[in-house]
C-alpha positions as a Markdown table, in Angstrom:
| # | Residue | x | y | z |
|---|---|---|---|---|
| 1 | Met | -94.0 | -121.1 | 237.8 |
| 2 | Ser | -94.0 | -117.4 | 237.2 |
| 3 | Glu | -93.3 | -115.9 | 233.8 |
| 4 | Lys | -89.8 | -114.8 | 233.2 |
| 5 | Tyr | -87.7 | -113.3 | 230.3 |
| 6 | Ser | -84.5 | -114.8 | 229.1 |
| 7 | Val | -81.6 | -112.4 | 228.4 |
| 8 | Leu | -78.8 | -113.8 | 226.3 |
| 9 | Ile | -75.3 | -112.2 | 226.3 |
| 10 | Met | -73.1 | -113.5 | 223.5 |
| 11 | Arg | -69.5 | -112.6 | 222.7 |
| 12 | Asp | -67.1 | -114.0 | 220.1 |
| 13 | Asp | -64.5 | -115.1 | 222.6 |
| 14 | Thr | -66.6 | -116.4 | 225.5 |
| 15 | Asn | -69.5 | -118.7 | 226.1 |
| 16 | Val | -73.1 | -117.5 | 225.9 |
| 17 | Arg | -74.5 | -116.3 | 229.1 |
| 18 | Arg | -78.1 | -116.5 | 229.9 |
| 19 | Tyr | -80.0 | -114.6 | 232.6 |
| 20 | Arg | -83.6 | -115.0 | 233.6 |
| 21 | Val | -85.4 | -111.7 | 234.5 |
| 22 | Ser | -88.9 | -111.3 | 235.8 |
| 23 | Pro | -91.3 | -108.7 | 234.3 |
| 24 | Ser | -91.4 | -106.9 | 237.6 |
| 25 | Ser | -87.6 | -106.5 | 237.5 |
| 26 | Leu | -87.7 | -105.1 | 234.0 |
| 27 | Arg | -90.4 | -102.6 | 235.0 |
| 28 | Ser | -88.3 | -101.6 | 238.0 |
| 29 | Leu | -85.3 | -101.1 | 235.7 |
| 30 | Val | -87.4 | -98.9 | 233.4 |
| 31 | Ile | -88.8 | -96.9 | 236.3 |
| 32 | Val | -85.3 | -96.3 | 237.7 |
| 33 | Leu | -84.0 | -95.2 | 234.3 |
| 34 | Leu | -86.9 | -92.8 | 233.9 |
| 35 | Phe | -86.3 | -91.5 | 237.4 |
| 36 | Val | -82.6 | -90.9 | 236.6 |
| 37 | Val | -83.5 | -89.0 | 233.4 |
| 38 | Met | -86.0 | -86.8 | 235.3 |
| 39 | Val | -83.5 | -86.1 | 238.0 |
| 40 | Ala | -80.9 | -85.1 | 235.3 |
| 41 | Val | -83.4 | -82.8 | 233.6 |
| 42 | Cys | -84.4 | -81.2 | 236.9 |
| 43 | Gly | -80.7 | -80.8 | 237.7 |
| 44 | Ile | -80.0 | -79.1 | 234.3 |
| 45 | Phe | -83.0 | -76.7 | 234.8 |
| 46 | Thr | -81.9 | -75.9 | 238.4 |
| 47 | Ser | -78.3 | -75.3 | 237.3 |
| 48 | Phe | -79.5 | -72.9 | 234.5 |
| 49 | Ser | -81.8 | -71.0 | 236.9 |
| 50 | Leu | -79.0 | -70.6 | 239.4 |
| 51 | Trp | -76.6 | -69.5 | 236.7 |
| 52 | Glu | -79.0 | -66.8 | 235.6 |
| 53 | Lys | -79.5 | -65.6 | 239.2 |
| 54 | Asn | -75.8 | -65.6 | 239.7 |
| 55 | Thr | -75.3 | -63.5 | 236.5 |
| 56 | Thr | -77.9 | -61.0 | 237.7 |
| 57 | Leu | -76.3 | -60.8 | 241.1 |
| 58 | Met | -72.9 | -60.2 | 239.6 |
| 59 | Asn | -74.2 | -57.4 | 237.4 |
| 60 | Glu | -75.9 | -55.8 | 240.4 |
| 61 | Arg | -72.7 | -56.2 | 242.3 |
| 62 | His | -70.7 | -54.4 | 239.6 |
| 63 | Gly | -73.3 | -51.6 | 239.6 |
| 64 | Val | -73.1 | -51.2 | 243.3 |
| 65 | Gln | -69.3 | -51.2 | 243.2 |
| 66 | Lys | -69.4 | -48.5 | 240.6 |
| 67 | Glu | -71.8 | -46.4 | 242.7 |
| 68 | Leu | -69.5 | -46.8 | 245.7 |
| 69 | Arg | -66.5 | -45.7 | 243.7 |
| 70 | Asp | -68.4 | -42.6 | 242.4 |
| 71 | Leu | -69.6 | -41.8 | 246.0 |
| 72 | Lys | -66.0 | -42.2 | 247.3 |
| 73 | Val | -64.8 | -39.7 | 244.7 |
| 74 | Tyr | -67.7 | -37.3 | 245.6 |
| 75 | Val | -66.9 | -37.6 | 249.3 |
| 76 | Glu | -63.2 | -36.8 | 248.6 |
| 77 | Arg | -64.2 | -33.7 | 246.7 |
| 78 | Leu | -66.5 | -32.6 | 249.5 |
| 79 | Glu | -63.7 | -33.1 | 252.0 |
| 80 | Asn | -61.3 | -31.0 | 249.8 |
| 81 | Ile | -64.0 | -28.3 | 249.6 |
| 82 | Glu | -64.4 | -28.4 | 253.4 |
| 83 | Gln | -60.7 | -28.1 | 253.9 |
| 84 | Ile | -60.6 | -25.1 | 251.5 |
| 85 | Leu | -63.5 | -23.4 | 253.3 |
| 86 | Gln | -61.9 | -24.0 | 256.7 |
| 87 | Ser | -58.5 | -22.6 | 255.5 |
| 88 | Asn | -59.9 | -19.2 | 254.7 |
| 89 | Asp | -57.3 | -18.8 | 252.1 |
| 90 | Pro | -58.6 | -16.0 | 249.7 |
| 91 | Glu | -56.8 | -17.4 | 246.6 |
| 92 | Glu | -58.1 | -20.9 | 247.1 |
| 93 | Leu | -61.6 | -19.7 | 247.9 |
| 94 | Gln | -61.6 | -17.5 | 244.7 |
| 95 | Ala | -60.4 | -20.5 | 242.6 |
| 96 | Leu | -63.1 | -22.7 | 244.2 |
| 97 | Phe | -65.9 | -20.3 | 243.5 |
| 98 | Ser | -64.7 | -19.7 | 240.0 |
| 99 | Ser | -64.6 | -23.5 | 239.2 |
| 100 | Met | -68.1 | -23.9 | 240.7 |
| 101 | Ser | -69.6 | -21.1 | 238.6 |
| 102 | Val | -68.0 | -22.6 | 235.4 |
| 103 | Ala | -69.3 | -26.1 | 236.2 |
| 104 | Ala | -72.8 | -24.7 | 236.9 |
| 105 | Ser | -72.9 | -22.8 | 233.6 |
| 106 | Ala | -71.8 | -25.8 | 231.7 |
| 107 | Glu | -74.6 | -27.9 | 233.2 |
| 108 | Leu | -77.3 | -25.5 | 232.1 |
| 109 | Pro | -79.2 | -26.6 | 229.0 |
| 110 | Pro | -79.0 | -24.3 | 226.0 |
| 111 | Pro | -81.9 | -21.9 | 225.7 |
| 112 | Ile | -84.8 | -22.8 | 223.4 |
| 113 | Asp | -85.3 | -20.6 | 220.4 |
| 114 | Leu | -89.1 | -20.3 | 220.7 |
| 115 | Ser | -89.1 | -17.6 | 218.0 |
| 116 | Ser | -88.1 | -20.1 | 215.4 |
| 117 | Ile | -90.6 | -22.7 | 216.7 |
| 118 | Leu | -93.6 | -20.4 | 217.0 |
| 119 | Gln | -92.8 | -18.4 | 213.9 |
| 120 | Val | -95.7 | -17.9 | 211.5 |
| 121 | Val | -94.8 | -18.1 | 207.8 |
| 122 | Asp | -97.2 | -17.2 | 205.0 |
| 123 | His | -96.3 | -16.4 | 201.4 |
| 124 | Asn | -100.0 | -16.0 | 200.6 |
| 125 | Leu | -100.0 | -19.0 | 198.2 |
| 126 | Val | -101.8 | -21.7 | 200.2 |
| 127 | Ala | -104.6 | -21.4 | 202.7 |
| 128 | Ile | -105.6 | -24.0 | 205.3 |
| 129 | Ser | -109.2 | -24.4 | 206.5 |
| 130 | Asn | -111.4 | -27.0 | 208.4 |
| 131 | Leu | -108.4 | -28.5 | 210.2 |
| 132 | Lys | -109.5 | -31.3 | 212.5 |
| 133 | Leu | -107.5 | -33.7 | 214.7 |
| 134 | Gln | -109.3 | -36.7 | 216.1 |
| 135 | Lys | -108.4 | -39.8 | 218.0 |
| 136 | Ala | -108.6 | -43.0 | 215.9 |
| 137 | Thr | -108.4 | -46.7 | 216.7 |
| 138 | Gly | -105.2 | -48.2 | 218.3 |
| 139 | Gly | -104.2 | -44.9 | 219.9 |
| 140 | Asn | -103.6 | -43.3 | 216.5 |
| 141 | Leu | -104.6 | -39.8 | 215.4 |
| 142 | Arg | -106.6 | -38.8 | 212.3 |
| 143 | Leu | -105.9 | -35.4 | 210.7 |
| 144 | Ser | -108.1 | -33.8 | 208.1 |
| 145 | Leu | -107.9 | -30.4 | 206.5 |
| 146 | Lys | -108.7 | -28.4 | 203.3 |
| 147 | Leu | -106.0 | -26.8 | 201.2 |
| 148 | Asp | -106.9 | -23.9 | 198.9 |
| 149 | Asn | -104.7 | -22.5 | 196.1 |
| 150 | Lys | -104.5 | -18.8 | 196.5 |
| 151 | Asn | -102.3 | -18.5 | 193.4 |
| 152 | Ala | -104.8 | -18.0 | 190.5 |
| 153 | Lys | -102.0 | -18.2 | 187.9 |
| 154 | Gly | -101.2 | -21.9 | 188.1 |
| 155 | Thr | -100.8 | -25.2 | 190.0 |
| 156 | Ile | -99.1 | -25.4 | 193.4 |
| 157 | Arg | -97.2 | -28.5 | 194.4 |
| 158 | Gly | -95.6 | -29.3 | 197.7 |
| 159 | Ser | -95.7 | -31.5 | 200.8 |
| 160 | Ile | -96.9 | -31.1 | 204.4 |
| 161 | Val | -94.7 | -31.7 | 207.4 |
| 162 | Leu | -96.3 | -32.4 | 210.7 |
| 163 | Ser | -94.6 | -32.0 | 214.1 |
| 164 | Phe | -95.5 | -32.0 | 217.7 |
| 165 | Val | -94.2 | -29.1 | 219.8 |
| 166 | Gly | -93.7 | -30.3 | 223.4 |
| 167 | Lys | -94.4 | -28.3 | 226.5 |
| 168 | Asp | -90.6 | -28.1 | 227.0 |
| 169 | Gly | -90.1 | -26.6 | 223.5 |
| 170 | Lys | -88.9 | -29.9 | 221.9 |
| 171 | Val | -90.0 | -30.4 | 218.3 |
| 172 | Val | -90.7 | -34.0 | 217.3 |
| 173 | Ile | -91.5 | -34.8 | 213.6 |
| 174 | Ile | -94.5 | -37.0 | 213.0 |
| 175 | Asp | -93.9 | -40.0 | 210.6 |
| 176 | Ala | -97.0 | -39.5 | 208.5 |
| 177 | Asn | -97.7 | -41.2 | 205.2 |
| 178 | Lys | -95.8 | -39.3 | 202.5 |
| 179 | Lys | -98.4 | -40.0 | 199.8 |
| 180 | Asp | -101.1 | -38.4 | 202.0 |
| 181 | Met | -98.8 | -35.4 | 202.7 |
| 182 | Glu | -97.9 | -34.6 | 199.1 |
| 183 | Phe | -100.3 | -32.5 | 197.0 |
| 184 | Ser | -100.8 | -30.8 | 193.7 |
| 185 | Ile | -103.8 | -28.4 | 193.6 |
| 186 | Asn | -105.3 | -26.1 | 191.1 |
| 187 | Arg | -108.2 | -24.8 | 193.3 |
| 188 | Phe | -108.5 | -26.9 | 196.5 |
| 189 | Lys | -107.8 | -30.4 | 197.9 |
| 190 | Arg | -108.9 | -32.3 | 201.0 |
| 191 | Ile | -106.0 | -33.9 | 202.9 |
| 192 | Val | -106.8 | -36.9 | 205.2 |
| 193 | Thr | -104.2 | -39.0 | 207.0 |
| 194 | Thr | -103.8 | -41.2 | 210.1 |
| 195 | Phe | -100.6 | -41.4 | 212.0 |
| 196 | Glu | -99.1 | -42.8 | 215.2 |
| 197 | Val | -98.0 | -40.6 | 218.1 |
| 198 | Pro | -94.1 | -40.7 | 218.0 |
| 199 | Asp | -92.4 | -42.6 | 220.7 |
| 200 | Ala | -90.3 | -39.6 | 221.6 |
| 201 | Ile | -93.2 | -37.7 | 223.0 |
| 202 | Ala | -96.5 | -38.6 | 224.8 |
| 203 | Leu | -99.7 | -36.9 | 223.7 |
| 204 | His | -100.2 | -35.2 | 227.1 |
| 205 | Glu | -96.7 | -33.8 | 226.8 |
| 206 | Ala | -97.5 | -32.1 | 223.5 |
| 207 | Tyr | -98.3 | -28.4 | 223.5 |
| 208 | Ala | -99.2 | -27.8 | 219.9 |
| 209 | Leu | -99.3 | -29.3 | 216.4 |
| 210 | Gln | -97.0 | -27.6 | 214.0 |
| 211 | Leu | -97.9 | -27.8 | 210.3 |
| 212 | Ser | -95.5 | -26.7 | 207.6 |
| 213 | Ile | -96.1 | -26.7 | 203.9 |
| 214 | Thr | -92.9 | -26.8 | 201.8 |
| 215 | Asn | -92.0 | -26.7 | 198.2 |
| 216 | Asn | -88.4 | -27.4 | 197.1 |
| 217 | Lys | -87.1 | -26.8 | 200.6 |
| 218 | Thr | -88.9 | -23.5 | 200.8 |
| 219 | Thr | -91.5 | -23.0 | 203.5 |
| 220 | Leu | -94.7 | -21.6 | 202.0 |
| 221 | Leu | -96.8 | -21.8 | 205.1 |
| 222 | Gln | -96.2 | -22.6 | 208.8 |
| 223 | Arg | -98.9 | -22.7 | 211.5 |
| 224 | Ile | -99.1 | -23.7 | 215.2 |
| 225 | Tyr | -102.3 | -25.3 | 216.5 |
| 226 | Pro | -102.5 | -25.8 | 220.3 |
| 227 | Ile | -103.5 | -29.4 | 221.1 |
| 228 | Lys | -106.1 | -28.4 | 223.7 |
| 229 | Glu | -108.0 | -26.5 | 220.9 |
| 230 | Leu | -107.9 | -29.5 | 218.6 |
| 231 | Leu | -108.8 | -32.4 | 220.8 |
């Protein structure tokens, strides 16, 4: 006689029921339960993946619909311009060309004031020498220079502000260590600092390094050093 397990089901208001179950039946039941759980998990994962894909497709659909609306408006404007050109009405043509010239001038970027960017300031109080810019680890840059006090009457205090001047004229301030940039000198002091290239500009897009020495919001010295001469 093969081995079997007895399963008793007891309730308060009925008789005890007894079932005999073979080990193979119990194993089959466990396997079925595990299979159902795996199917449920796979179904949840598949549903989540399909939901993400559907969300992405809906966002793309909204983007395409917006582009179509913009194109429709653009085509309508072109049709209106074509009708005006075909009408040969002097007043309408004059109004059209006037509006086009105003729109074009509004789209032009403001001119860059290169004179303020490339301006050299020197109050003959501080001198810079032995300036070196080198590549450091992790894509950082290492700057070293020597500051000389040209004022023989006392101590000079201030701070150094570093900026990159882009080839397009954009000035991007470098977030250097403030402790390295502040100084107080009687005769001379060596400045060394390491900084990261700002995210707003790539190193190959930088035209020059701008160095400004300030004291109480007054610029004592400002110099421009082309990158190709430093690196």
